[in-house]
Every structure is written in C-alpha cells, then in structure tokens.
Amino acid sequence: MSTTISAQLAVVDDRLQAATLTIADGRITAVSPGTDPEADVQLDDQVVLMPGGVDTHVHLNEPGRTEWEGLATGTLAASLGGVTTVLDMPLNSVPSTTTPEALVTKREAAEGQLSVDLGYWGGAVPQNLGRLEELWRSGVFGFKCFTLPSGVDEFEPLDPQQFLAAQREIAGFDGLLIVHAEDAHTIESAPHQGSKAYADFLASRPDEAELVAIRQVIDGVRETGCRTHLLHLSSARALDLLAEARAEGLPLSVETCPHYLCLASETIPDASPQFKCCPPIRDAGNADELWAALDEGIIDMVVTDHSPATAEQKFKGDGDLQLAWGGIAGLQVGYSAVLHHAALRGFGPERVARWMATNTAQVVGVPGKGAIAKGHDADLALYRPGAALEVSVVDLAHKNPISAWDGAQLSGRFEQVWLRGQLVSQGQPMAPVASLAGRDFLRTN
C-alpha cells in the first residue's frame, strides 16, 4: 500500500514549493508538483516539510561510556530534533571502533535501541595503520583521526608521518579520512593556567592551532589524493586556505557546527563548562565569516558534534575550564537553532536543509538520505516556523541534562518526524529500527 502527503510548503530541489509525495515500502516513489486534496495526509500552509536531518558527527558512547550518552537516549534526542540519520563516532565508546570486531560489538549494542537510522565511523590510530581496508570493507563510512591527543587514552593521535601514511592507505581504496585538525605543538605552547575565565580557555586553543593543522591536511591531500574531510571548523582565519584548496580542485570537504554559528565567546559566562568544546567557540565576527563561507560553499555542511558527558566530567574542577570535559550536547537542538539563526540572516529552510541533510549525506556517502526526492528513503521532518521553542535541559532526551543551549529562545520547532515512511511517536523510541549495516546496506535497500 502507498501513502500520499500533500504539502503547501516542501523543500524539493533546493526550493520551497507545493508538492505531493507518494510513499511505498519506506521510499518516496513520486514527487508531484502542487497539492492534492485527495492525499492521505494534508499539511497546512504554516508548516514546512523538510528532509530529515543527517547528522554525521555524533558521539553516542555506547558501549563503554554509556553513562555519558547512550544509543537509546541519543537517537531519541535526534528524532525529537528533526534528525533521522546519525553517524556515530569511533570514540568515546569502549572499545573504540578501530577493528572489525569492535564494529560488530557496536552493532550488537544498537539492536532494539534506536529511534533513527544509525551508521558508524571507524578510527585511524597508530595501532591499525596498514589494516584499514578490512574495517572499510566491514562497512564504516570512513576513518576519524586526531592530530593531537583525543582526550581518551585508548584513541591515540597520528603524528605527521602516520597521518600521511593513513592518507596514502585510504586513498588506495578510495576511502574517506575525517580529521580533528588542531596542532599539538601550537596548543602546548599556548598558556594553560587553571582558570574559570572563558577568555583564558579561548587563549589556550588559538586560531593558529587550526591553521597549522589544516595546512598539514591540505599538503597531505595534495600529495596523496586522499578524500579528506575537515571536522568542526571553528576558526574563520582558515577560510582563505580552504578556499584556495577548493579552487585547486583538491578532494577536501569542510563542516562546521551550530555552536560556532549561533553562539559567541563574548556572551559566554565564566565558569560555564557546558560551553567548552575543542576547538572553541570564537567571537561573533568569526561566526559572521563562517556564515558567509557556508553561503559561498567554502564550508559544505553543518553537524552538531554532539558530545555529552556526565556532570562529574563536565564540572570537574568546579568550573576550571582546563579541567572540564569538552563537548557540546546539541543533537536535539542543532537543526532548530540553525534554522532560527539562518532566518535572522535571510536564509530560508531550503538552505538549511541543504547544509544539514542533503550535503551531509552526499559528502559522506549516505545514498538515499537527505533529500525529498524520488527513490530516497521517506525520512521527513515537519517544521513549523515561528512556533516558540524555549530550550530547557529538562526537556531534552539525551542522557545528561547539561547543554550550552539551555535557555535558548528559538522561533520554529519540529512537530513530527517520519522515518522510512513511518511516523515516529514523539517521546517514544520507535521499534523495531535496526542499525544500518554500513555502506553496503545503504546501497542495496
């Protein structure tokens, strides 16, 4: 049986337009222009039908650090925030996803817990160099590495020689390397005195750390041809480098995050570890430049880098920002926050859907996701612009009630989500939803 949905405002072909969708067996089988008064579902003219978000940078931490976040709580938060596909980072779970066996462990942990579709990143660490293709063939979407210590001992960084070796190896099977790019030496040389002042923390993670590491990444891409993706760009000072690399035709893509676009260092209170992340939130002028780079296509996409922790970890040191765990919990809020702030800057929902659904799926290689189009999964999110959304941590589904978004006043909220054509019950995990079995699953289903 098929279902039809008639929308007066839908994001189709990068435009807001009236459209009628036909859905069968979880997929969109037709997208027709205009509305249909006979459609099974009639949407009013005050809502926008958007593609479900595709968040390719999420830390769910299970198994191993499930007290920080879990598969059930994290994916439920995603569904409540309009996100229908999530890719899980290879850390901070234990074991890290650096072997095929660890990937099996992750998939087994996910069974029966998910509210959205879930895929996995692998990790590139010194211990598995030379064996990455086996993990790629097991179904990960690519390999995350760090150019400085990751924060957890079991996931070690790559030194410059190891980084270049990983790029050569991954280029050999046309995989994807994703990089946390901050230079260890630059950060070690910066001041790191214990302090509760956000300005002191910001000084300890200078822009130059990103610039030095990004130069290293670009040089490696140029030498090896490895498809490489820069994670969570925070510093607008790197944009000229990136624009030159893109103009050169290098296979390099770039993401940023809602907190870098929508928050500003000058408004962050001292002794507030919920705002700590690495690289850090910089000033409002920096955010303006990131928005411009998104508009110009220098930055491809926006993801949350959802990285929560327990209160014990986040408030370690009683507000000393050098001791607190770094990470922003924003999976449930990110799509809405960017829509709100984009509207203030004159960007419509169709642009945000491009940055947070279509491009994320395309850059990472998640076919059938991220767009309202024939042949795609019927992953849909119903968004009501103008509806008041006051963010409160007590209403967020992720495990620990700590977030930089607490108290945010947003205009616009998600009301319903369809995952592969099925309406997700808001506030309840959807069952059964199986973990995506990697790239092969996505190509053949």
XYZ file of C-alpha atoms in Angstrom:
445
model
C 0.000 0.000 0.000
C 1.113 3.565 -0.638
C 0.591 6.788 1.300
C 0.376 10.304 -0.082
C 1.370 13.509 1.698
C 0.318 16.888 0.338
C 2.365 19.899 1.441
C 1.865 23.533 0.525
C 5.479 24.172 1.512
C 8.080 21.456 0.956
C 11.830 21.563 0.380
C 12.183 19.952 -3.043
C 15.063 20.541 -5.464
C 16.514 23.185 -3.136
C 13.314 25.256 -3.354
C 10.288 25.822 -1.180
C 7.315 24.691 -3.252
C 3.992 22.901 -3.100
C 4.413 19.176 -3.581
C 2.662 15.845 -3.144
C 4.701 12.823 -2.125
C 3.824 9.201 -2.750
C 5.447 6.768 -0.331
C 5.597 2.976 -0.564
C 7.777 0.448 1.247
C 9.555 3.198 3.098
C 10.676 5.087 -0.001
C 9.459 8.093 -1.927
C 8.137 6.712 -5.195
C 6.940 10.008 -6.682
C 7.172 13.743 -6.051
C 4.475 15.661 -7.920
C 4.229 19.453 -8.160
C 1.300 21.114 -6.416
C -1.046 19.923 -3.704
C -3.580 17.105 -3.890
C -6.871 17.490 -1.983
C -7.277 13.704 -2.059
C -3.917 12.963 -0.385
C -3.924 10.813 2.740
C -2.099 13.487 4.783
C -2.851 17.178 4.299
C -0.354 19.651 5.723
C -1.372 23.230 6.433
C 0.309 26.275 4.941
C 2.032 27.185 8.219
C 4.401 24.220 8.201
C 7.380 23.230 6.060
C 8.012 19.615 5.052
C 11.775 19.138 5.201
C 14.107 16.216 4.676
C 15.056 14.577 7.949
C 18.405 15.820 9.135
C 21.514 13.712 8.530
C 23.928 14.333 11.397
C 27.252 12.732 10.562
C 29.111 13.831 13.712
C 27.638 12.355 16.885
C 29.188 10.676 19.940
C 26.785 8.085 21.371
C 29.461 6.498 23.591
C 27.871 3.051 23.884
C 29.181 0.580 24.899
C 31.754 1.610 27.457
C 30.775 5.144 28.453
C 27.028 4.764 28.306
C 26.672 6.886 31.436
C 27.788 9.826 29.241
C 25.295 9.067 26.470
C 23.561 6.002 25.075
C 22.118 4.692 21.841
C 18.525 4.859 23.086
C 18.726 8.348 24.588
C 20.881 9.825 21.829
C 18.820 8.571 18.907
C 15.592 9.592 20.641
C 17.013 13.105 21.012
C 17.829 13.049 17.299
C 14.273 12.154 16.324
C 12.843 14.896 18.539
C 15.132 17.384 16.806
C 14.162 16.511 13.230
C 17.192 14.265 12.598
C 16.534 10.865 11.032
C 20.040 9.551 10.302
C 23.045 9.658 12.619
C 26.632 8.509 12.146
C 28.365 7.519 15.372
C 31.980 8.492 16.009
C 34.505 5.735 16.832
C 35.269 7.248 20.244
C 34.368 7.672 23.167
C 32.897 4.203 23.295
C 34.906 1.273 24.624
C 36.144 -0.444 22.587
C 36.834 2.282 20.051
C 35.671 1.335 16.563
C 39.119 0.617 15.180
C 38.691 -3.071 14.261
C 36.004 -5.133 12.521
C 35.402 -6.904 15.812
C 34.715 -3.617 17.598
C 32.279 -2.673 14.828
C 30.385 -5.905 15.443
C 30.220 -5.014 19.137
C 28.757 -1.609 18.286
C 26.107 -3.100 16.019
C 25.108 -5.658 18.613
C 24.768 -2.945 21.240
C 22.410 -0.997 18.966
C 19.860 -3.744 18.420
C 16.409 -2.750 19.657
C 17.517 0.651 20.972
C 17.240 3.036 18.037
C 14.763 5.756 17.129
C 16.572 6.739 13.916
C 18.850 5.085 11.377
C 22.433 4.707 12.539
C 25.739 4.191 10.767
C 29.325 4.103 12.010
C 32.688 5.753 11.536
C 35.884 3.820 12.008
C 39.021 5.186 13.602
C 42.541 5.571 12.228
C 45.033 5.182 15.072
C 48.703 4.136 15.106
C 47.779 0.559 16.023
C 45.602 -0.181 12.965
C 47.528 1.514 10.176
C 48.041 -0.947 7.341
C 44.773 -2.732 8.170
C 42.228 -0.004 7.478
C 40.786 -1.562 4.339
C 39.454 -4.523 6.317
C 37.450 -2.152 8.518
C 36.291 -0.224 5.433
C 35.011 -3.425 3.861
C 33.162 -4.188 7.096
C 31.012 -1.124 6.426
C 32.298 2.003 8.169
C 31.781 5.271 6.303
C 35.360 6.431 6.772
C 38.088 6.911 9.346
C 38.453 9.554 12.029
C 41.854 10.646 13.229
C 43.313 13.296 15.511
C 46.405 15.421 15.017
C 46.676 15.925 18.804
C 45.606 13.873 21.857
C 41.921 12.988 21.633
C 41.116 13.235 25.335
C 40.761 9.477 25.821
C 43.862 7.314 26.149
C 42.565 4.419 24.054
C 42.233 6.556 20.887
C 45.715 7.835 20.072
C 46.556 10.628 17.613
C 48.567 10.259 14.440
C 51.927 12.007 14.191
C 52.698 13.726 10.845
C 54.308 10.643 9.328
C 51.494 8.375 10.466
C 48.930 10.863 9.184
C 50.496 10.832 5.719
C 50.661 7.025 5.811
C 46.957 6.881 6.660
C 46.120 9.200 3.762
C 48.125 7.043 1.346
C 46.490 3.860 2.617
C 42.950 5.243 2.484
C 43.495 6.758 -0.962
C 44.425 3.268 -2.155
C 40.867 2.014 -1.684
C 39.139 5.407 -2.240
C 38.014 5.716 1.349
C 37.393 8.874 3.345
C 39.555 10.309 6.122
C 37.955 12.741 8.576
C 40.246 14.876 10.700
C 40.168 16.704 14.011
C 42.692 19.322 12.909
C 44.418 21.208 15.711
C 48.192 21.329 16.011
C 49.518 19.779 19.203
C 52.711 21.867 19.404
C 50.841 25.163 18.961
C 48.424 24.262 21.743
C 51.211 23.044 24.019
C 52.907 26.422 23.551
C 49.768 28.394 24.444
C 49.024 29.451 28.049
C 47.169 26.794 30.046
C 46.872 28.168 33.552
C 43.946 26.876 35.541
C 41.119 29.352 35.144
C 37.354 29.703 35.147
C 37.506 32.570 32.637
C 36.305 31.682 29.153
C 38.778 34.188 27.676
C 41.645 32.196 29.193
C 40.326 28.946 27.773
C 39.974 30.571 24.351
C 43.606 31.728 24.523
C 44.665 28.141 25.206
C 43.164 26.963 21.865
C 44.339 29.709 19.454
C 43.255 30.060 15.833
C 46.810 29.281 14.790
C 46.422 25.708 16.047
C 43.738 25.109 13.441
C 45.682 26.884 10.690
C 48.858 24.848 11.230
C 46.973 21.537 11.265
C 44.826 22.455 8.256
C 47.967 23.272 6.264
C 49.239 19.790 7.113
C 45.955 18.237 5.999
C 45.917 20.136 2.703
C 49.538 19.240 1.957
C 48.689 15.575 2.535
C 45.632 15.721 0.298
C 47.715 17.317 -2.440
C 50.415 14.635 -2.127
C 48.201 11.552 -1.815
C 44.872 12.455 -3.426
C 43.076 11.068 -0.362
C 39.460 12.172 0.032
C 39.612 14.109 3.285
C 37.035 15.900 5.407
C 37.778 18.601 7.984
C 35.738 18.250 11.143
C 34.151 21.065 13.187
C 35.897 24.091 11.689
C 35.755 26.896 14.237
C 38.310 29.454 13.020
C 37.354 31.727 10.135
C 41.046 32.549 9.734
C 41.409 29.223 7.913
C 38.847 30.091 5.239
C 41.323 31.557 2.740
C 43.418 28.382 2.924
C 40.341 26.265 2.371
C 39.056 28.393 -0.486
C 42.416 28.056 -2.245
C 42.414 24.278 -1.739
C 38.879 24.008 -3.104
C 39.764 26.194 -6.096
C 42.701 23.888 -6.730
C 40.261 21.011 -7.029
C 41.569 19.033 -4.072
C 39.149 16.379 -2.710
C 38.632 18.271 0.542
C 35.320 18.959 2.288
C 34.556 21.003 5.396
C 31.976 21.073 8.180
C 31.154 23.476 10.961
C 28.722 23.249 13.883
C 25.665 25.108 15.204
C 27.534 26.357 18.267
C 30.184 28.039 16.110
C 27.487 29.714 14.007
C 24.979 30.698 16.679
C 26.965 31.337 19.872
C 29.742 33.851 20.560
C 32.619 33.890 23.012
C 31.860 37.381 24.303
C 28.484 36.221 25.647
C 29.699 33.022 27.350
C 29.741 33.320 31.157
C 32.871 32.336 33.046
C 32.858 29.032 34.940
C 30.357 27.565 32.452
C 31.817 24.270 31.215
C 28.667 23.459 29.228
C 30.090 25.851 26.594
C 33.526 24.214 26.463
C 34.408 22.400 23.256
C 37.551 21.878 21.207
C 38.166 23.747 19.015
C 36.431 26.529 20.942
C 33.519 28.848 20.259
C 35.046 32.085 18.991
C 33.678 35.623 18.656
C 30.637 36.976 16.812
C 32.690 38.366 13.934
C 34.181 34.914 13.420
C 30.662 33.464 13.279
C 29.681 36.035 10.644
C 32.542 34.844 8.462
C 31.548 31.190 8.890
C 28.008 32.011 7.744
C 29.417 33.777 4.684
C 31.598 30.749 3.918
C 28.549 28.485 4.105
C 26.732 30.778 1.697
C 29.701 30.716 -0.695
C 30.189 26.941 -0.487
C 33.626 27.040 1.134
C 32.044 25.182 4.060
C 29.881 22.293 2.865
C 27.758 21.350 5.825
C 26.668 21.757 9.438
C 26.671 18.948 12.034
C 26.229 19.024 15.795
C 29.337 17.223 17.118
C 27.030 16.066 19.909
C 29.485 15.119 22.659
C 27.880 14.979 26.106
C 29.338 13.822 29.381
C 28.289 13.316 32.971
C 28.059 16.220 35.386
C 31.117 14.812 37.148
C 33.157 15.133 33.936
C 31.695 18.441 32.735
C 32.043 20.212 36.072
C 35.346 18.654 37.079
C 37.444 21.360 38.713
C 34.419 23.340 39.897
C 34.300 25.476 36.762
C 38.015 25.367 35.877
C 37.771 25.179 32.092
C 41.138 23.465 31.747
C 39.854 20.501 33.769
C 36.271 20.205 32.475
C 35.398 17.744 29.723
C 34.995 19.484 26.372
C 31.915 18.843 24.276
C 28.567 20.413 23.370
C 25.365 18.410 23.797
C 23.193 19.634 20.940
C 21.763 16.788 18.889
C 18.129 17.651 19.703
C 18.582 21.394 19.220
C 21.059 21.884 16.380
C 18.679 21.722 13.377
C 16.222 24.126 15.042
C 18.957 26.511 16.188
C 20.468 26.820 12.728
C 17.026 27.316 11.160
C 16.316 30.113 13.636
C 19.619 31.921 13.165
C 19.604 31.347 9.411
C 16.229 33.057 9.165
C 17.630 36.068 11.014
C 20.310 36.268 8.307
C 17.896 35.881 5.408
C 18.470 32.197 4.665
C 15.368 30.044 4.203
C 14.694 26.448 5.292
C 15.771 25.194 1.881
C 19.333 26.436 2.505
C 19.474 24.854 5.953
C 18.166 21.551 4.574
C 20.986 21.649 2.029
C 23.601 22.202 4.757
C 22.209 19.774 7.370
C 20.647 16.988 5.313
C 21.478 16.936 1.605
C 25.153 17.885 1.765
C 25.909 15.815 4.837
C 24.547 12.730 3.089
C 26.322 13.495 -0.191
C 29.730 14.414 1.233
C 29.923 11.380 3.496
C 28.308 8.982 1.025
C 24.954 8.058 2.552
C 22.791 7.415 -0.520
C 19.025 7.587 -0.259
C 19.147 10.072 2.604
C 18.958 13.830 2.990
C 16.514 14.942 0.291
C 12.851 14.793 -0.654
C 13.312 13.065 -3.971
C 12.078 10.042 -5.866
C 13.924 6.920 -4.793
C 15.060 8.339 -1.459
C 14.016 7.000 1.912
C 10.880 8.734 3.167
C 12.743 10.444 6.014
C 10.763 13.612 6.635
C 10.579 16.310 9.290
C 7.642 18.656 9.799
C 8.854 22.111 10.830
C 6.668 24.993 11.996
C 8.459 28.351 11.566
C 7.543 30.952 14.129
C 6.470 28.480 16.812
C 8.146 29.414 20.080
C 10.785 26.993 21.328
C 12.334 27.684 24.714
C 15.101 25.155 25.190
C 15.332 23.613 28.634
C 17.686 20.796 29.534
C 14.911 19.076 31.469
C 13.032 18.628 28.185
C 15.974 17.228 26.214
C 16.131 13.483 25.719
C 19.885 12.994 25.825
C 21.101 11.288 28.952
C 22.686 14.093 30.993
C 20.758 17.365 31.469
C 23.655 19.655 30.542
C 23.723 21.767 27.381
C 25.032 25.079 26.079
C 21.588 25.513 24.507
C 19.760 25.598 27.850
C 17.615 28.735 27.946
C 17.870 29.493 24.237
C 14.802 31.240 22.829
C 14.202 29.976 19.300
C 11.497 30.657 16.752
C 10.467 27.456 14.988
C 10.170 23.848 16.091
C 9.858 20.332 14.699
C 6.477 18.724 15.274
C 6.576 15.339 13.547
C 9.157 13.043 12.003
C 8.714 10.182 9.532
C 11.438 7.556 9.337
C 11.278 5.496 6.147
C 7.609 6.398 5.819
C 6.622 5.591 9.397
C 5.549 8.332 11.780
C 7.900 8.332 14.773
C 5.993 8.642 18.034
C 7.424 11.714 19.689
C 8.829 10.902 23.100
C 8.947 7.151 22.496
C 11.642 5.025 20.860
C 10.464 3.581 17.578
C 10.595 -0.192 17.340
C 11.877 -2.028 15.515
C 14.652 0.017 13.930
C 17.832 -1.817 13.060
C 21.301 -0.355 12.914
C 22.400 0.381 9.367
C 24.833 -2.309 8.280
C 27.231 0.161 6.752
C 27.584 1.318 3.198
C 26.536 -1.966 1.584
C 23.164 -1.855 3.357
C 22.574 1.669 2.158
C 23.374 0.782 -1.437
C 21.092 -2.223 -1.626
C 17.985 -1.344 0.374
